[in-house]
XYZ file of N, CA and C in Angstrom:
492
model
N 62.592 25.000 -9.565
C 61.701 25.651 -8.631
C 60.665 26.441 -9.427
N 59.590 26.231 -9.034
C 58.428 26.592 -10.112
C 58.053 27.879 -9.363
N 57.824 29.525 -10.122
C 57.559 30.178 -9.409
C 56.066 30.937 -9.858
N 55.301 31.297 -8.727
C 54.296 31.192 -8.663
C 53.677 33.373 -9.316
N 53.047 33.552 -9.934
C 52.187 34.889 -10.334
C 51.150 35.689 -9.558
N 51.661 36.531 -8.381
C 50.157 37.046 -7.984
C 49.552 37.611 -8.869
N 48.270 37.549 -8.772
C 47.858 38.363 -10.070
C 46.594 39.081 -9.106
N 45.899 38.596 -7.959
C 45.178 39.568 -7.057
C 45.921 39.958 -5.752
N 46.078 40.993 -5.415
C 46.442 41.327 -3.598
C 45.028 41.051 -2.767
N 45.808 41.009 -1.598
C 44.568 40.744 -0.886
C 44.136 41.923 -0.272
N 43.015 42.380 0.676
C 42.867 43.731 1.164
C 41.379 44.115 0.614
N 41.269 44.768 1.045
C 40.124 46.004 1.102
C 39.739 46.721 0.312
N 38.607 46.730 -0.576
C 38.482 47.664 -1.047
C 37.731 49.234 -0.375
N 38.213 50.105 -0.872
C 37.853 51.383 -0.704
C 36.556 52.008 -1.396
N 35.752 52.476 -0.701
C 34.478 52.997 -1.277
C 34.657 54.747 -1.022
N 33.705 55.197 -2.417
C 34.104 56.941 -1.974
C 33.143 57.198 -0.944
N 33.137 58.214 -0.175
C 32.353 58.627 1.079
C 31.304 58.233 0.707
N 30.728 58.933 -0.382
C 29.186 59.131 -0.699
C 28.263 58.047 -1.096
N 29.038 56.910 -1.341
C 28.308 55.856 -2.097
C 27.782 54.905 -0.603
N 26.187 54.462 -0.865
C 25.465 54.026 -0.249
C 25.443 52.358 -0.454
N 25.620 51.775 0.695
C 25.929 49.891 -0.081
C 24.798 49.647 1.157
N 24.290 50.166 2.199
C 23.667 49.408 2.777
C 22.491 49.396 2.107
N 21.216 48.580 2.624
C 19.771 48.309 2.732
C 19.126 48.465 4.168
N 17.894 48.763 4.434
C 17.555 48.744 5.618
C 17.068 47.283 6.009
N 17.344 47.413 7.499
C 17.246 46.095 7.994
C 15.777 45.557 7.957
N 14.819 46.414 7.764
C 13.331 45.846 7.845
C 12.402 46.873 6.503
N 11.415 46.116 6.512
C 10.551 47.024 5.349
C 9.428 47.937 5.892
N 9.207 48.968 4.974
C 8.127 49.713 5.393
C 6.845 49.122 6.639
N 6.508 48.266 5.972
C 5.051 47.484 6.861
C 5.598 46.526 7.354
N 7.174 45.985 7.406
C 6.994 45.513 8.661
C 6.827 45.131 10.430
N 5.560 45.942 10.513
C 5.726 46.052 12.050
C 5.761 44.853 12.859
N 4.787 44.433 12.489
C 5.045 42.387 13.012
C 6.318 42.189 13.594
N 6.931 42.795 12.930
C 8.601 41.844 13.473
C 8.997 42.386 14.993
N 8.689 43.642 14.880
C 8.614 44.697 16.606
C 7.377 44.915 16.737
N 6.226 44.566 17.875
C 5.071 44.780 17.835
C 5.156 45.796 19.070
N 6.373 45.905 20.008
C 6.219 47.341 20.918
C 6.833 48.586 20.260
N 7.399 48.142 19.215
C 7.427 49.667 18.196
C 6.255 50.071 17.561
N 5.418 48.676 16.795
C 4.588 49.270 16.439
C 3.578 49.712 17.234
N 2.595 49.215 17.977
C 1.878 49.717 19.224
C 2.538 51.520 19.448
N 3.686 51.510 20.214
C 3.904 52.754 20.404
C 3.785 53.905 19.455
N 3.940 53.709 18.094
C 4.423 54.071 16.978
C 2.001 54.337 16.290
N 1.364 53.584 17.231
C 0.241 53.619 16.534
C -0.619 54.612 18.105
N -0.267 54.042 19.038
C -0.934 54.642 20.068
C 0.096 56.147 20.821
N 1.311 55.811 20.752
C 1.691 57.611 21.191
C 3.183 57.768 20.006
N 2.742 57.923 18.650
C 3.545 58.168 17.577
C 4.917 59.126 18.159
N 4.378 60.682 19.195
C 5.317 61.779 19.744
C 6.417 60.881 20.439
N 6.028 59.886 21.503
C 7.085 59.095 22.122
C 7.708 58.384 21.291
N 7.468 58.160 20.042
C 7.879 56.976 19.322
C 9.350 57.561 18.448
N 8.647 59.318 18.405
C 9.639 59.953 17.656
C 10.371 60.213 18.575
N 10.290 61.357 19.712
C 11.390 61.267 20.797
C 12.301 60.163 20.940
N 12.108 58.868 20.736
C 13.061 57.867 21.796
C 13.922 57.659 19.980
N 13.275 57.593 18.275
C 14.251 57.875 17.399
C 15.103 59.180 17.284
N 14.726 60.158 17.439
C 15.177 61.643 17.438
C 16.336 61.308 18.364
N 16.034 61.150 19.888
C 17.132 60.789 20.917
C 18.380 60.424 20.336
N 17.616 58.891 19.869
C 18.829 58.163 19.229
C 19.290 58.370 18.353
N 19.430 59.743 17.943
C 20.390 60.072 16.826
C 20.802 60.945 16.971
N 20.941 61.309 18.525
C 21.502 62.529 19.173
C 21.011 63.644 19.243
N 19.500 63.972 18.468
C 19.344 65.153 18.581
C 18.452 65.664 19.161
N 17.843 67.057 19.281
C 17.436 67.349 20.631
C 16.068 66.378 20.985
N 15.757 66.632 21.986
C 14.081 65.557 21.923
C 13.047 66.724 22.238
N 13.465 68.294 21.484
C 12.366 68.945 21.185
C 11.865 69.392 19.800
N 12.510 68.756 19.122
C 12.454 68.055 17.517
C 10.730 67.634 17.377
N 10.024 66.732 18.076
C 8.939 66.359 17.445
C 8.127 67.399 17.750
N 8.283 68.154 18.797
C 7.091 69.025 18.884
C 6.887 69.851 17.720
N 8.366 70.692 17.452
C 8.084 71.444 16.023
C 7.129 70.785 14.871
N 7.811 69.359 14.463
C 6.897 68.675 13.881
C 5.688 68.817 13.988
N 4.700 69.148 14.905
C 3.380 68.856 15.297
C 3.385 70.187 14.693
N 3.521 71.370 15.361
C 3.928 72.849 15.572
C 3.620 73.535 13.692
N 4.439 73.308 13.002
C 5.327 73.320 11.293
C 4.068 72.027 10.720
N 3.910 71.069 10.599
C 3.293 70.372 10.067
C 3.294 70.299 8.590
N 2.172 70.432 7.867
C 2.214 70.097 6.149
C 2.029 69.127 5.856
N 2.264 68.580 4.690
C 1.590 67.255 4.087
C 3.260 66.607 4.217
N 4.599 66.956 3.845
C 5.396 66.423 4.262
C 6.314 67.502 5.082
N 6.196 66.615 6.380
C 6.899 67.195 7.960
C 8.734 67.257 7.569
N 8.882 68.690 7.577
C 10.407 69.018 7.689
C 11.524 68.296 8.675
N 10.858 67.820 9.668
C 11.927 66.765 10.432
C 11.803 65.990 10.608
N 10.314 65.210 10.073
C 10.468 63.879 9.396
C 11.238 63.404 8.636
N 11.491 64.665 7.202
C 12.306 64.381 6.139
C 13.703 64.667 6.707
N 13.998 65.914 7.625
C 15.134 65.528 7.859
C 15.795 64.425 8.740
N 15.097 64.286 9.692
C 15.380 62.816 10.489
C 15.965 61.561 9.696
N 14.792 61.292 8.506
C 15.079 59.885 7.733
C 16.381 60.290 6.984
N 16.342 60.980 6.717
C 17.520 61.653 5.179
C 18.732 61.250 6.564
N 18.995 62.116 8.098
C 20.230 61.831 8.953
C 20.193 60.556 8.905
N 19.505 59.668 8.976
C 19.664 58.319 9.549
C 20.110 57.477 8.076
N 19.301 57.762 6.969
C 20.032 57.325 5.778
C 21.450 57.414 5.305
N 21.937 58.821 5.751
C 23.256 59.126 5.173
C 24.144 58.885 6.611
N 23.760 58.225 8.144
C 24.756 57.963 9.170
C 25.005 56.519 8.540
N 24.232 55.710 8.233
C 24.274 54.270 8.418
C 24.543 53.951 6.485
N 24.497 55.143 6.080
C 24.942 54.720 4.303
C 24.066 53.460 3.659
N 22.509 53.945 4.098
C 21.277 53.270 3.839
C 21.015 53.484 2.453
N 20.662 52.983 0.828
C 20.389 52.966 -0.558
C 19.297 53.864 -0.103
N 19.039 55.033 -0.942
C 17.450 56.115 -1.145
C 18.381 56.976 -1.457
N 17.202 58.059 -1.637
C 17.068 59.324 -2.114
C 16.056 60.034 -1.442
N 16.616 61.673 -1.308
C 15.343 62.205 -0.833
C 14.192 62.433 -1.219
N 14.118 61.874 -2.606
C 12.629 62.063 -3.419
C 11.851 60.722 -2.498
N 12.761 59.243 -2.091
C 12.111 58.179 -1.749
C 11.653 58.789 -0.005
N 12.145 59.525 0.315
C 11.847 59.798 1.998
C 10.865 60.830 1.709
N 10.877 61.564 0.833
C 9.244 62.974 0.908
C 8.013 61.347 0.166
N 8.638 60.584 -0.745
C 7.324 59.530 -0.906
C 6.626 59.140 0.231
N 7.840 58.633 1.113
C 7.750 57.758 2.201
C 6.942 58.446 3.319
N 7.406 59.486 3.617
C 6.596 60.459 4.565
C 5.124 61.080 4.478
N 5.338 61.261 2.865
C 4.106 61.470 2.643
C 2.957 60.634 2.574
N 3.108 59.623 2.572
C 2.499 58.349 2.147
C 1.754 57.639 3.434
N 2.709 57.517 4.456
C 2.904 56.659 5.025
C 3.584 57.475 6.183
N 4.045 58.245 6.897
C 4.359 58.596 7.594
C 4.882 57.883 9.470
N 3.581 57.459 9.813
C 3.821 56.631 10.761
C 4.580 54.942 10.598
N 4.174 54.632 9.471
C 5.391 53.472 9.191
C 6.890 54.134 8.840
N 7.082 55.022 8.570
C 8.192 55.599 8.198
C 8.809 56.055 9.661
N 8.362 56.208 10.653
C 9.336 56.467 12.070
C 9.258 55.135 12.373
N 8.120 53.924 12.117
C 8.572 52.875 13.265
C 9.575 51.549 12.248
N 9.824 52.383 11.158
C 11.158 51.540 10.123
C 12.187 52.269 10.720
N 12.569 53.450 10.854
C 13.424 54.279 11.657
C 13.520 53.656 12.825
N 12.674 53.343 13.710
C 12.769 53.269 14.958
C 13.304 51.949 14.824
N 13.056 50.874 14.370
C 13.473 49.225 13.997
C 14.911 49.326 13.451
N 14.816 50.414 12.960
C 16.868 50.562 12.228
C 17.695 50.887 13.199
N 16.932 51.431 14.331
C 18.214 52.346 15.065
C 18.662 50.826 16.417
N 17.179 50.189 16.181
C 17.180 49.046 17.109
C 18.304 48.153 16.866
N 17.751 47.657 15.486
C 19.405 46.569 14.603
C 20.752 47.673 14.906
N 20.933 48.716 14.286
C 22.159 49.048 14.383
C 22.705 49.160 15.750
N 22.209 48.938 16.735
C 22.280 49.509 18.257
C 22.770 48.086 18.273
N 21.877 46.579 18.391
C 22.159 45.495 18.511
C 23.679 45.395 17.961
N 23.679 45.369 16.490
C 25.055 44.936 15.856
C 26.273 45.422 15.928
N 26.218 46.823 16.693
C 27.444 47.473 17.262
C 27.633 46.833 18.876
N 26.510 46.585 19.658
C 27.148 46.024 21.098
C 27.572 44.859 20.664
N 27.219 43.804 19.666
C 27.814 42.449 19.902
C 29.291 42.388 19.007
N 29.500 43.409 18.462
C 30.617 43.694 17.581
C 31.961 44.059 18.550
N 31.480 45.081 19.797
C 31.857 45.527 20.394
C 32.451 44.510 21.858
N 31.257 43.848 21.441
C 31.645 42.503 22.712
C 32.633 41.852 22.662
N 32.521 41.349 21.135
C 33.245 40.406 20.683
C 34.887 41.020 20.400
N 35.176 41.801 20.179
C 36.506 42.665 19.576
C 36.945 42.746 21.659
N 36.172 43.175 22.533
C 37.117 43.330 23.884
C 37.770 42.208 23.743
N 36.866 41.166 23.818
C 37.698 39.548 24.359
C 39.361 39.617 23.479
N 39.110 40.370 22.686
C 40.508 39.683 21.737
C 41.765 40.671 21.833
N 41.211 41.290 22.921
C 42.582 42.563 23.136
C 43.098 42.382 24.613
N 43.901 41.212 24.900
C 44.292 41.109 26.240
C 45.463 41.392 26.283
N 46.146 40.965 25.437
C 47.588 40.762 25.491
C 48.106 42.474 25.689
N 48.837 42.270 26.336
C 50.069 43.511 26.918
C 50.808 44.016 25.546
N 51.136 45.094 25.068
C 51.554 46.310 23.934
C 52.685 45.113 23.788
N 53.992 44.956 24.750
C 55.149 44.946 25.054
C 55.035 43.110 24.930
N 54.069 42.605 24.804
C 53.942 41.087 25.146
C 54.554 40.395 23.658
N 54.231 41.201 22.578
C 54.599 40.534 21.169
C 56.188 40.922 20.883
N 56.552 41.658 21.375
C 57.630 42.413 21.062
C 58.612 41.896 21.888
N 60.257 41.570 22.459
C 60.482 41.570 23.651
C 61.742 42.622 23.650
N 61.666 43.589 24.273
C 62.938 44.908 24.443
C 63.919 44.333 23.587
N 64.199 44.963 23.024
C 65.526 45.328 22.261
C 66.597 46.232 22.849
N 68.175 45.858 22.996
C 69.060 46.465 23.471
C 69.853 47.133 22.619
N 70.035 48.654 22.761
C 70.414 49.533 21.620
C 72.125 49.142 21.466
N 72.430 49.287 20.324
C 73.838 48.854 19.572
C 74.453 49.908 19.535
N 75.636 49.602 18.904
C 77.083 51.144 18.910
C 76.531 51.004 17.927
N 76.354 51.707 16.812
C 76.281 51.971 15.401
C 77.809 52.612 14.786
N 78.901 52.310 15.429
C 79.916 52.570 14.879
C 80.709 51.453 15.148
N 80.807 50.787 14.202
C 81.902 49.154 14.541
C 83.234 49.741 13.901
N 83.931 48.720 14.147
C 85.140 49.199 14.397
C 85.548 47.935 12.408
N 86.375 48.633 12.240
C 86.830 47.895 10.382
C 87.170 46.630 11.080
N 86.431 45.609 10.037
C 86.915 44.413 10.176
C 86.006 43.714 11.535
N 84.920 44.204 11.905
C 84.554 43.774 12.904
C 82.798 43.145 12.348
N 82.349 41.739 13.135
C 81.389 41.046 11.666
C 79.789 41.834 12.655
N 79.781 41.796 13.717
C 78.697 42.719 14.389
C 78.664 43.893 15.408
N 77.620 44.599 15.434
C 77.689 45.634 16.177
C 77.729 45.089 17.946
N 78.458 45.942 18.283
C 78.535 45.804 20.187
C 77.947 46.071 20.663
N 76.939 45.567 22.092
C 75.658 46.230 22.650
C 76.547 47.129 23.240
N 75.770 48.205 23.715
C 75.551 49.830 24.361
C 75.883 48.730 25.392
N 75.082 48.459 26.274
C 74.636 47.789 27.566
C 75.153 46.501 27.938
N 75.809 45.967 28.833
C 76.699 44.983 29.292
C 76.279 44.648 30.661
């Protein structure tokens, strides 16, 4: 009988909290790909931030300060991108989001706004797909078990059910 060496387990690897593996789903200029993000994002930028701000739970009186505070790079611009980088464990740095903001600003909410779109998409169909596969009943894999004496008697080859 020839016996065989695991030499890999199978399973999962573990990442530490902090380390970033994603990429974003779209690039700076690409608005083309959403043309009612971009439109909104070129003709009422405030709505464009409200409906990202929203979607990341936080208040939707966030952009006004923005307007309000201003500067060459907007404090909840940078903090907005920086939340949404470190929810979704997006590759950057905050030196690349004060570039980004500063630079470019209005492409920088409607890449935000296009990320929150994909991640929104890929959690409902994730979510779709995982109900279908949970039908079965707790008790359906299992079938009751009837509790035993745990005291046999010497000389005796199994335990006696409790229940008769």
């Amino acid at each position: 009988m020839a016996m065989s060496v695991v030499t890999t387990q199978p399973g999962t690897a573990l990442l530490a909290p902090g380390v970033k593996t994603e990429m974003w789903t779209s690039g700076t200029c690409d608005c083309c790909e959403d043309m009612s993000t971009c439109c909104l994002g070129l003709w009422c930028p405030c709505c464009l931030r409200t409906q990202v701000i929203t979607g990341l739970g936080e208040s939707s009186f966030l952009p006004m300060l923005d307007c309000i505070i201003g500067g060459l790079i907007s404090p909840i611009s940078l903090a907005i991108r920086s939340t949404l980088r470190e929810r979704y464990r997006i590759q950057g740095s905050i030196a690349d989001d004060c570039c980004m903001i500063f630079w470019c600003n209005s492409c920088s909410w409607c890449q935000m706004a296009r990320e929150l779109k994909a991640r929104r998409t890929a959690v409902q169909q994730t979510t779709t797909t995982t109900t279908f596969m949970h039908h079965a009943s707790p008790g359906a894999m299992y079938p009751p078990q009837q509790p035993y004496d745990m005291q046999a008697t010497p000389g005796a080859e199994q335990y006696k059910p409790l229940l008769e």
